[in-house]
Amino acid sequence: FHDSSVIPDGAEISSYLFRDTPKRYFFVVEEDNTPLAVTVTPCDAPLEWKLSVQELPEEASGEGSEPLEQQKQQITNEEGTELFSYKGNDVEYFVSSSSPSGLYQLDLLSTEKDTHFKVYATTTPESDQPYPELPYDPRIDVTSLGRTTVTLAWKPSPTASLLKQPIQYCIVINKEHNFKSLCAVEAKLSSDDAFMMAPKPGLDFSPFDFAHFGFPSDNNSGKERGFLKSSSKFGRQTSSKPRVDLHKVCIGNKNIFTVSDLKPDTQYYFDMFAVNTNTNMSTAYIGTFARTKEEAKQKTVELKDGKVTDVFIKRKGAKFLRFAPVSSHQKVTFSVHSCLDAVQIQVRRDGKLLLSQNVEGVRQFQLRGKAKAKYLIRLKGSKKGASMLKILATTRPNKQSFPSLPEDTRIKAFDKLRTCSSVTVAWLGTQERNKFCIYKKEVDDNYSEEQKKREQNQCLGPDTRKKSDKVLCKYFHSQNIQKAVTTETIGGLQPGKSYLLDVYVIGHGGHSVKYQSKLVKTRKFC
């Protein structure tokens, strides 16, 4: 921080104010009709400041003039002529193309809190131009808005486009308010040591992905200046220190940038600063704010009592269903038939979780009912791929649409009973009398497990098969579950050929479930 009370000509100083303790700075203009520009930048609190001028003592001009400190002593008690005053937290400036000679004094006061500020004074404002100039339209435009992204665009600073000075742009994102200056941002960030590196121009990335920040990359480590120097402590701190909800990203000289990884339905404030990398001095564009879009509302499918509903879920996706029985009921039965991979089912009654299970194949859940209850069902898909399932909800326990299945739905082939024209297979049934239909399909010798998997959709019924594929249909069951097994010999096959066999069990409501397909091969020589 600058601790002298004399402001140098043509250099920006940073200093500190204690609350309610005024500070006075001096600046000498030796000749009449001198241009003068004074800029005061409040950092994190509003300031009151005024600029006044007093005549220089007669003996002060010329070669043997007394030191400035002594001149000050003589006139600090006198009040000068006030030229300008301001109260607020904007970056404000006094500019005069022709100022009289004299001792200029700048008085500053912060009544709100201890704070720091910057002051810049020059008698050659035309040639200095240390602050980047703003374009004729200094607004930031929000060009596109998503649920987690906002794209910003702005017009380039003439300092970059016309004067070819090294300008780069820094974007600041936060959820509280816009900032008037970069030093206000840095005052807020300094508690978090979160000064960030400039990415390579042309690369959009998220300011919230902290892995990108904190360490210079090999190819531009020497090029950053000033406040872009990264703190190597930063990487270590992020885990232990809570982050300030404020992010600054410097993006080189691009004029468009997409901020990503934002939260849906949240208001963010965006500020843009043009920074002269030679002088480290910056100018603020007019900040903007935008609210990200809401998450897409999940459509809830209404289930009708006793009616089967088909549900498709994307990989890792989820679907919501609602069941609101019309009549009062003792019990509710949910039957779920997962056609492909396992799915997760959760059932809540009036917000209370009653059930959370993974389902493969056909499962039935019976829950206690409650008058005027509403049930919300959440179905979560598999991580492997898309999921398909059929679901039925009913308050009538005897209304069962899905057939009961044995625990083991494989088809067993008897190798010793294979001939050149037939194969013999067996499969398990249940204690409930059901109709079973067996189908065959000739496949190539190189038919793979992968292809077989693709045909494993258990929900595709016999109605999707060719009539010529059908072998036969039969009813069977057994009260003794150990004996609920049936065998069947399938004839009329060609020697040395491969066949895919499918068994479908068909329930009372006509809904079918496919057993696991079986690949068999007839003997080539008999």
XYZ file of C-alpha atoms in Angstrom:
526
model
C 0.000 0.000 0.000
C 1.068 3.576 -0.733
C 2.030 5.228 2.566
C 3.215 8.664 1.396
C 0.698 11.508 1.245
C 2.044 12.624 -2.128
C 0.380 11.152 -5.242
C 2.914 10.488 -8.021
C 2.074 11.753 -11.510
C 0.958 8.955 -13.856
C 0.929 5.979 -11.467
C -1.988 4.281 -9.764
C -1.634 3.942 -6.001
C -3.471 1.559 -3.635
C -4.153 2.614 -0.082
C -6.243 1.857 3.000
C -8.814 3.829 4.975
C -9.904 3.141 8.527
C -13.561 3.814 9.178
C -14.372 7.447 10.046
C -10.675 8.392 9.760
C -10.126 10.868 6.885
C -7.030 10.745 4.719
C -5.525 13.580 2.671
C -3.283 13.335 -0.384
C -1.418 16.077 -2.273
C -0.578 16.572 -5.898
C 1.359 19.510 -7.398
C 0.581 21.179 -10.729
C 3.424 23.562 -11.468
C 2.116 25.437 -14.519
C -1.182 27.038 -15.406
C -3.369 25.554 -18.169
C -2.188 22.007 -17.417
C -4.534 19.090 -18.240
C -5.471 17.085 -15.127
C -7.279 13.802 -14.531
C -7.917 12.220 -11.121
C -9.636 8.826 -10.801
C -10.747 7.304 -7.490
C -11.743 3.623 -7.346
C -13.523 2.474 -4.159
C -12.829 -1.223 -3.519
C -15.371 -2.692 -1.162
C -17.172 0.214 0.520
C -18.607 3.588 -0.609
C -16.280 6.565 -0.232
C -16.722 10.294 0.243
C -14.040 12.285 -1.525
C -13.368 15.852 -2.616
C -10.690 17.537 -4.685
C -9.651 21.104 -3.897
C -6.805 23.408 -4.958
C -4.732 26.100 -3.237
C -2.263 28.509 -4.755
C 1.352 27.497 -4.440
C 3.422 29.816 -2.191
C 5.397 32.363 -4.264
C 8.803 30.883 -3.482
C 7.636 27.391 -4.373
C 8.254 27.721 -8.106
C 11.689 27.769 -9.684
C 14.830 25.775 -9.195
C 15.561 26.133 -5.525
C 12.015 25.404 -4.404
C 11.467 24.017 -0.943
C 10.651 20.362 -0.617
C 6.986 19.600 -1.069
C 6.727 18.374 2.543
C 7.567 21.890 3.808
C 5.175 23.564 1.391
C 2.452 21.274 2.705
C 3.210 22.254 6.278
C 2.612 25.893 5.417
C -0.775 25.450 3.852
C -2.426 22.396 5.355
C -4.358 24.697 7.667
C -5.863 26.679 4.826
C -8.964 25.454 3.040
C -8.569 25.451 -0.726
C -11.146 26.005 -3.478
C -13.295 22.903 -3.929
C -13.263 21.598 -7.528
C -15.221 18.340 -7.246
C -16.805 16.071 -4.676
C -18.424 12.641 -4.814
C -20.074 10.195 -2.448
C -20.709 6.547 -3.469
C -19.060 3.346 -4.640
C -18.727 4.089 -8.374
C -15.370 4.577 -10.043
C -15.522 8.369 -10.399
C -13.152 10.855 -11.956
C -12.393 14.539 -12.277
C -11.088 15.666 -15.673
C -10.007 19.161 -16.708
C -8.299 20.085 -19.953
C -6.863 23.234 -18.387
C -6.114 23.433 -14.667
C -4.381 26.230 -12.773
C -1.054 25.657 -11.086
C -1.355 24.941 -7.401
C -1.289 22.366 -4.651
C -4.185 19.972 -5.167
C -5.506 18.059 -2.214
C -7.668 14.981 -2.231
C -9.633 14.185 0.943
C -11.121 10.721 1.389
C -13.410 9.251 4.041
C -15.121 5.902 4.575
C -18.040 6.039 7.010
C -19.170 2.448 6.490
C -16.129 0.290 7.280
C -12.370 -0.088 6.948
C -11.695 -0.349 3.243
C -9.135 0.094 0.539
C -9.185 2.163 -2.614
C -7.085 3.208 -5.597
C -6.172 6.675 -6.833
C -4.686 7.678 -10.160
C -3.686 11.240 -11.063
C -1.987 12.464 -14.214
C -1.128 15.724 -15.989
C -0.799 13.909 -19.345
C -4.173 12.114 -19.660
C -4.151 12.139 -23.474
C -0.911 10.218 -23.851
C -1.243 8.026 -20.720
C -4.578 6.290 -21.266
C -3.779 3.667 -18.614
C -7.382 2.528 -18.239
C -8.830 0.541 -21.156
C -11.454 2.513 -23.035
C -15.008 1.189 -23.184
C -16.798 0.689 -26.528
C -19.716 3.002 -27.443
C -22.061 0.288 -26.154
C -20.466 -1.034 -22.953
C -23.214 -3.514 -22.094
C -22.809 -7.282 -21.755
C -25.370 -9.210 -23.813
C -26.795 -12.541 -22.730
C -26.942 -14.323 -26.096
C -28.224 -17.690 -24.906
C -29.609 -19.102 -21.710
C -29.856 -22.746 -20.671
C -30.529 -24.645 -17.467
C -26.838 -24.752 -16.524
C -25.185 -22.414 -19.062
C -25.218 -18.730 -19.963
C -23.453 -17.350 -23.051
C -22.231 -13.740 -22.826
C -21.025 -11.444 -25.610
C -19.630 -7.898 -25.543
C -18.073 -5.348 -27.864
C -14.271 -5.094 -27.816
C -12.493 -2.243 -26.080
C -11.163 0.318 -28.606
C -7.891 0.169 -26.641
C -7.504 -3.360 -28.001
C -9.086 -3.018 -31.440
C -7.718 0.426 -32.431
C -4.684 1.110 -30.240
C -3.582 -2.560 -30.325
C -2.756 -2.500 -26.627
C -2.599 -5.845 -24.769
C -6.128 -6.089 -23.378
C -7.711 -9.131 -21.845
C -11.180 -9.655 -20.465
C -12.059 -10.998 -17.030
C -15.555 -12.267 -16.229
C -16.897 -12.329 -12.687
C -19.846 -14.533 -11.742
C -21.707 -14.416 -8.432
C -25.217 -14.738 -6.983
C -25.401 -11.511 -4.940
C -24.870 -8.306 -6.926
C -22.895 -6.639 -9.691
C -19.468 -5.169 -9.002
C -18.320 -1.673 -9.980
C -14.592 -2.433 -10.117
C -12.150 -5.290 -10.314
C -10.576 -4.251 -7.022
C -14.012 -4.704 -5.367
C -13.997 -8.250 -6.758
C -10.467 -8.880 -5.563
C -11.264 -7.519 -2.106
C -14.047 -10.101 -1.888
C -11.880 -12.863 -3.350
C -8.748 -12.125 -1.320
C -10.232 -13.925 1.672
C -10.271 -17.027 -0.522
C -6.928 -16.449 -2.270
C -8.820 -17.239 -5.432
C -6.900 -15.429 -8.149
C -7.258 -17.475 -11.276
C -5.183 -18.206 -14.301
C -6.118 -17.050 -17.776
C -7.049 -19.985 -19.990
C -5.674 -20.184 -23.494
C -7.824 -17.956 -25.746
C -10.377 -19.932 -27.712
C -11.039 -22.480 -24.965
C -14.345 -22.236 -23.194
C -14.497 -24.010 -19.907
C -16.271 -23.780 -16.636
C -15.048 -21.304 -14.036
C -16.396 -23.745 -11.481
C -14.090 -26.557 -12.557
C -11.304 -25.719 -10.143
C -8.955 -28.310 -11.637
C -8.283 -25.835 -14.466
C -7.105 -23.088 -12.127
C -4.260 -22.433 -9.776
C -1.329 -23.767 -11.776
C 0.098 -22.322 -15.007
C 0.155 -24.606 -18.016
C 3.535 -25.267 -19.639
C 2.989 -23.233 -22.781
C 1.825 -19.960 -21.235
C 3.370 -19.973 -17.790
C 5.575 -16.971 -18.502
C 3.057 -14.826 -20.302
C 0.667 -13.820 -17.523
C 1.263 -10.583 -15.690
C 0.131 -8.911 -12.532
C -2.979 -10.246 -10.894
C -3.096 -13.238 -13.213
C -0.159 -14.801 -11.418
C -1.665 -17.859 -9.826
C -1.264 -18.864 -6.242
C 0.111 -22.365 -5.972
C -1.413 -22.528 -2.482
C -4.841 -22.411 -4.101
C -4.888 -26.033 -5.168
C -4.177 -27.207 -1.659
C -6.643 -24.856 -0.044
C -9.778 -25.719 -1.950
C -10.375 -28.928 -0.016
C -10.127 -27.412 3.452
C -11.409 -23.872 2.953
C -15.026 -22.979 2.160
C -15.242 -21.258 -1.213
C -16.484 -17.727 -1.651
C -19.460 -17.968 -3.983
C -17.755 -15.673 -6.461
C -15.723 -16.717 -9.464
C -13.366 -14.740 -11.667
C -12.114 -16.063 -14.991
C -9.783 -14.232 -17.357
C -10.271 -15.416 -20.917
C -7.763 -13.573 -23.073
C -9.106 -11.295 -25.799
C -12.237 -13.209 -26.846
C -15.557 -11.343 -27.050
C -17.866 -14.262 -26.328
C -17.840 -16.781 -23.516
C -20.080 -19.569 -22.215
C -20.282 -19.973 -18.457
C -21.197 -23.562 -17.591
C -21.975 -25.739 -14.542
C -24.460 -23.222 -13.166
C -27.492 -24.285 -11.126
C -30.920 -24.361 -12.799
C -33.504 -21.696 -11.915
C -30.891 -19.493 -10.178
C -30.131 -15.784 -10.632
C -26.507 -14.950 -11.419
C -24.787 -11.575 -11.804
C -22.162 -11.199 -14.524
C -19.496 -8.497 -14.672
C -16.889 -7.933 -17.332
C -13.622 -6.045 -16.928
C -11.203 -5.000 -19.661
C -7.690 -5.248 -18.202
C -4.611 -3.595 -19.689
C -2.019 -6.290 -18.998
C 0.838 -3.760 -19.305
C -0.471 -1.465 -16.553
C -2.768 -3.937 -14.732
C -5.438 -1.231 -14.736
C -8.995 -2.148 -15.574
C -12.325 -0.702 -16.643
C -15.738 -2.203 -15.891
C -18.344 -2.847 -18.564
C -21.985 -2.422 -17.493
C -22.795 -5.627 -15.602
C -25.849 -7.764 -16.262
C -27.804 -10.541 -14.576
C -29.770 -13.546 -15.795
C -31.770 -16.406 -14.341
C -30.948 -19.883 -15.620
C -33.852 -21.948 -16.937
C -35.764 -24.322 -14.699
C -35.123 -28.050 -14.752
C -37.488 -29.718 -17.195
C -40.488 -30.777 -15.151
C -40.797 -34.543 -14.930
C -44.060 -35.618 -16.480
C -45.977 -37.918 -14.175
C -47.853 -40.773 -15.842
C -51.240 -41.614 -14.321
C -51.809 -45.339 -13.766
C -55.325 -46.718 -14.233
C -56.540 -49.451 -11.885
C -55.936 -52.892 -13.430
C -54.473 -51.578 -16.707
C -50.939 -52.426 -17.852
C -48.768 -49.382 -18.705
C -45.603 -49.567 -20.843
C -42.670 -47.468 -19.602
C -39.426 -46.618 -21.414
C -36.501 -45.182 -19.418
C -33.294 -43.777 -20.898
C -29.943 -45.073 -19.621
C -29.495 -43.804 -16.039
C -32.845 -41.991 -16.376
C -35.947 -42.025 -14.181
C -39.722 -41.913 -14.670
C -42.480 -40.922 -12.264
C -45.928 -42.530 -12.172
C -48.931 -41.768 -10.006
C -51.689 -44.057 -8.828
C -54.752 -42.541 -7.142
C -57.349 -45.290 -6.517
C -60.913 -44.076 -6.861
C -62.443 -46.391 -4.264
C -61.385 -47.073 -0.697
C -59.121 -50.112 -0.589
C -57.521 -52.575 1.831
C -54.496 -53.396 -0.306
C -52.694 -52.201 -3.424
C -50.796 -54.607 -5.651
C -48.014 -53.364 -7.938
C -46.882 -55.855 -10.589
C -43.695 -54.929 -12.424
C -42.250 -56.694 -15.446
C -38.735 -55.483 -16.289
C -38.190 -56.389 -19.945
C -34.417 -55.895 -20.130
C -32.033 -55.075 -17.252
C -32.970 -54.631 -13.618
C -34.811 -51.433 -12.685
C -35.235 -49.820 -9.306
C -38.763 -49.141 -8.029
C -39.659 -46.801 -5.181
C -43.243 -46.366 -3.979
C -44.352 -43.530 -1.693
C -47.811 -43.230 -0.219
C -48.683 -39.588 0.524
C -44.943 -38.811 0.661
C -43.966 -41.741 2.927
C -41.549 -44.289 1.438
C -43.138 -47.760 1.514
C -40.955 -49.687 -0.907
C -37.526 -49.485 -2.548
C -36.387 -52.555 -4.517
C -34.496 -53.671 -7.600
C -36.631 -55.667 -10.029
C -35.529 -58.233 -12.610
C -38.119 -60.170 -14.609
C -41.580 -60.174 -13.015
C -42.161 -59.068 -9.413
C -45.302 -58.397 -7.436
C -45.553 -56.136 -4.375
C -48.557 -55.948 -2.086
C -48.892 -52.856 0.099
C -51.435 -51.938 2.732
C -54.023 -49.468 1.460
C -55.340 -46.271 2.996
C -58.473 -44.262 2.231
C -57.959 -41.497 -0.369
C -54.251 -42.353 -0.550
C -52.135 -41.316 -3.525
C -49.107 -43.360 -4.564
C -46.053 -41.933 -6.302
C -43.895 -44.491 -8.108
C -40.325 -43.661 -9.144
C -38.677 -46.004 -11.625
C -34.918 -45.681 -12.109
C -33.229 -47.195 -15.159
C -30.092 -49.254 -15.517
C -26.576 -47.821 -15.907
C -25.890 -50.299 -18.728
C -28.547 -49.174 -21.180
C -32.141 -48.128 -21.738
C -34.816 -49.938 -19.724
C -38.281 -51.076 -20.736
C -40.896 -52.331 -18.365
C -44.576 -52.949 -17.892
C -46.328 -51.956 -14.688
C -49.785 -52.657 -13.355
C -51.376 -51.233 -10.200
C -54.633 -52.556 -8.823
C -56.757 -52.479 -5.670
C -58.430 -55.788 -6.683
C -56.182 -58.610 -5.504
C -57.673 -61.230 -7.860
C -57.041 -59.058 -10.930
C -53.634 -60.421 -11.950
C -52.520 -59.551 -15.439
C -48.961 -60.876 -15.287
C -48.379 -64.628 -15.166
C -46.435 -66.024 -12.207
C -42.907 -67.137 -13.032
C -40.514 -69.643 -11.503
C -37.297 -68.243 -10.036
C -35.300 -69.912 -12.819
C -36.499 -68.927 -16.319
C -33.801 -70.774 -18.267
C -34.556 -73.442 -20.888
C -32.482 -76.608 -20.468
C -31.438 -78.653 -23.540
C -30.529 -82.365 -23.227
C -27.344 -82.913 -25.190
C -27.659 -86.727 -25.259
C -31.179 -86.533 -26.725
C -30.074 -84.397 -29.712
C -30.633 -85.951 -33.161
C -30.137 -84.726 -36.725
C -33.773 -83.524 -36.845
C -34.815 -82.872 -33.225
C -33.817 -81.461 -29.830
C -35.339 -82.101 -26.416
C -35.718 -79.266 -23.894
C -37.260 -78.706 -20.456
C -38.369 -75.680 -18.438
C -39.929 -74.963 -15.058
C -43.497 -73.896 -14.382
C -45.351 -72.822 -11.201
C -48.263 -73.937 -9.038
C -50.552 -71.739 -11.124
C -52.016 -73.174 -14.311
C -50.590 -71.226 -17.243
C -50.376 -71.516 -20.993
C -46.858 -72.020 -22.434
C -45.998 -71.568 -26.107
C -42.677 -72.601 -27.644
C -41.193 -70.969 -30.751
C -38.115 -71.768 -32.840
C -36.001 -69.713 -35.268
C -33.128 -70.918 -37.434
C -29.996 -68.753 -36.977
C -26.493 -68.662 -38.494
C -23.724 -70.768 -36.999
C -21.895 -67.593 -35.975
C -24.936 -66.316 -34.020
C -23.322 -64.669 -30.961
C -24.273 -64.133 -27.342
C -24.366 -60.412 -28.168
C -27.115 -60.963 -30.758
C -28.935 -63.214 -28.334
C -28.828 -60.446 -25.711
C -30.426 -58.024 -28.182
C -33.367 -60.376 -28.515
C -33.761 -60.729 -24.763
C -36.607 -58.221 -24.461
C -38.908 -60.288 -22.252
C -41.892 -58.074 -23.030
C -42.087 -58.907 -26.726
C -44.893 -61.446 -26.958
C -45.729 -64.272 -29.406
C -47.723 -61.747 -31.448
C -44.370 -60.349 -32.712
C -43.345 -63.780 -34.092
C -43.934 -65.404 -37.502
C -46.591 -68.113 -37.505
C -44.065 -70.550 -39.005
C -41.857 -70.128 -35.865
C -44.523 -71.595 -33.591
C -43.928 -75.181 -32.411
C -46.834 -75.738 -29.981
C -48.747 -74.366 -26.977
C -49.618 -76.333 -23.825
C -51.027 -75.825 -20.334
C -49.319 -77.231 -17.254
C -48.787 -76.661 -13.538
C -48.097 -78.686 -10.423
C -49.133 -78.192 -6.819
C -45.794 -79.729 -5.885
C -43.363 -77.011 -6.975
C -40.555 -79.587 -7.277
C -42.516 -81.367 -10.021
C -43.587 -78.269 -11.943
C -41.325 -79.095 -14.879
C -42.179 -80.037 -18.443
C -40.155 -81.457 -21.318
C -40.777 -81.135 -25.043
C -39.146 -82.655 -28.127
C -39.036 -80.302 -31.105
C -38.860 -82.183 -34.416
C -38.740 -81.301 -38.117
C -35.315 -79.621 -37.849
C -32.442 -79.676 -40.377
C -29.164 -81.576 -39.643
C -26.202 -79.525 -38.383
C -28.237 -76.320 -38.009
C -28.491 -73.803 -35.109
C -31.865 -72.749 -33.696
C -32.953 -70.152 -31.156
C -35.732 -71.478 -28.909
C -38.141 -69.280 -26.951
C -40.784 -70.198 -24.373
C -43.579 -67.720 -23.627
C -45.822 -68.026 -20.571
C -49.199 -66.333 -21.062
C -51.227 -65.033 -18.111
C -55.005 -64.834 -17.705
C -55.075 -61.246 -18.924
C -53.238 -62.256 -22.121
C -49.938 -60.687 -20.975
C -46.939 -62.842 -21.845
C -43.441 -63.161 -20.406
C -40.564 -64.688 -22.354
C -38.146 -67.127 -20.742
C -34.418 -66.742 -21.473
C -33.717 -67.715 -25.103
C -31.805 -70.961 -25.707
C -29.411 -71.616 -28.575
C -29.406 -75.292 -29.696
C -27.787 -77.199 -32.576
C -28.883 -80.442 -34.233
C -26.361 -83.194 -34.953
C -24.740 -83.073 -38.375
C -24.288 -86.832 -38.748
C -26.559 -89.490 -37.335
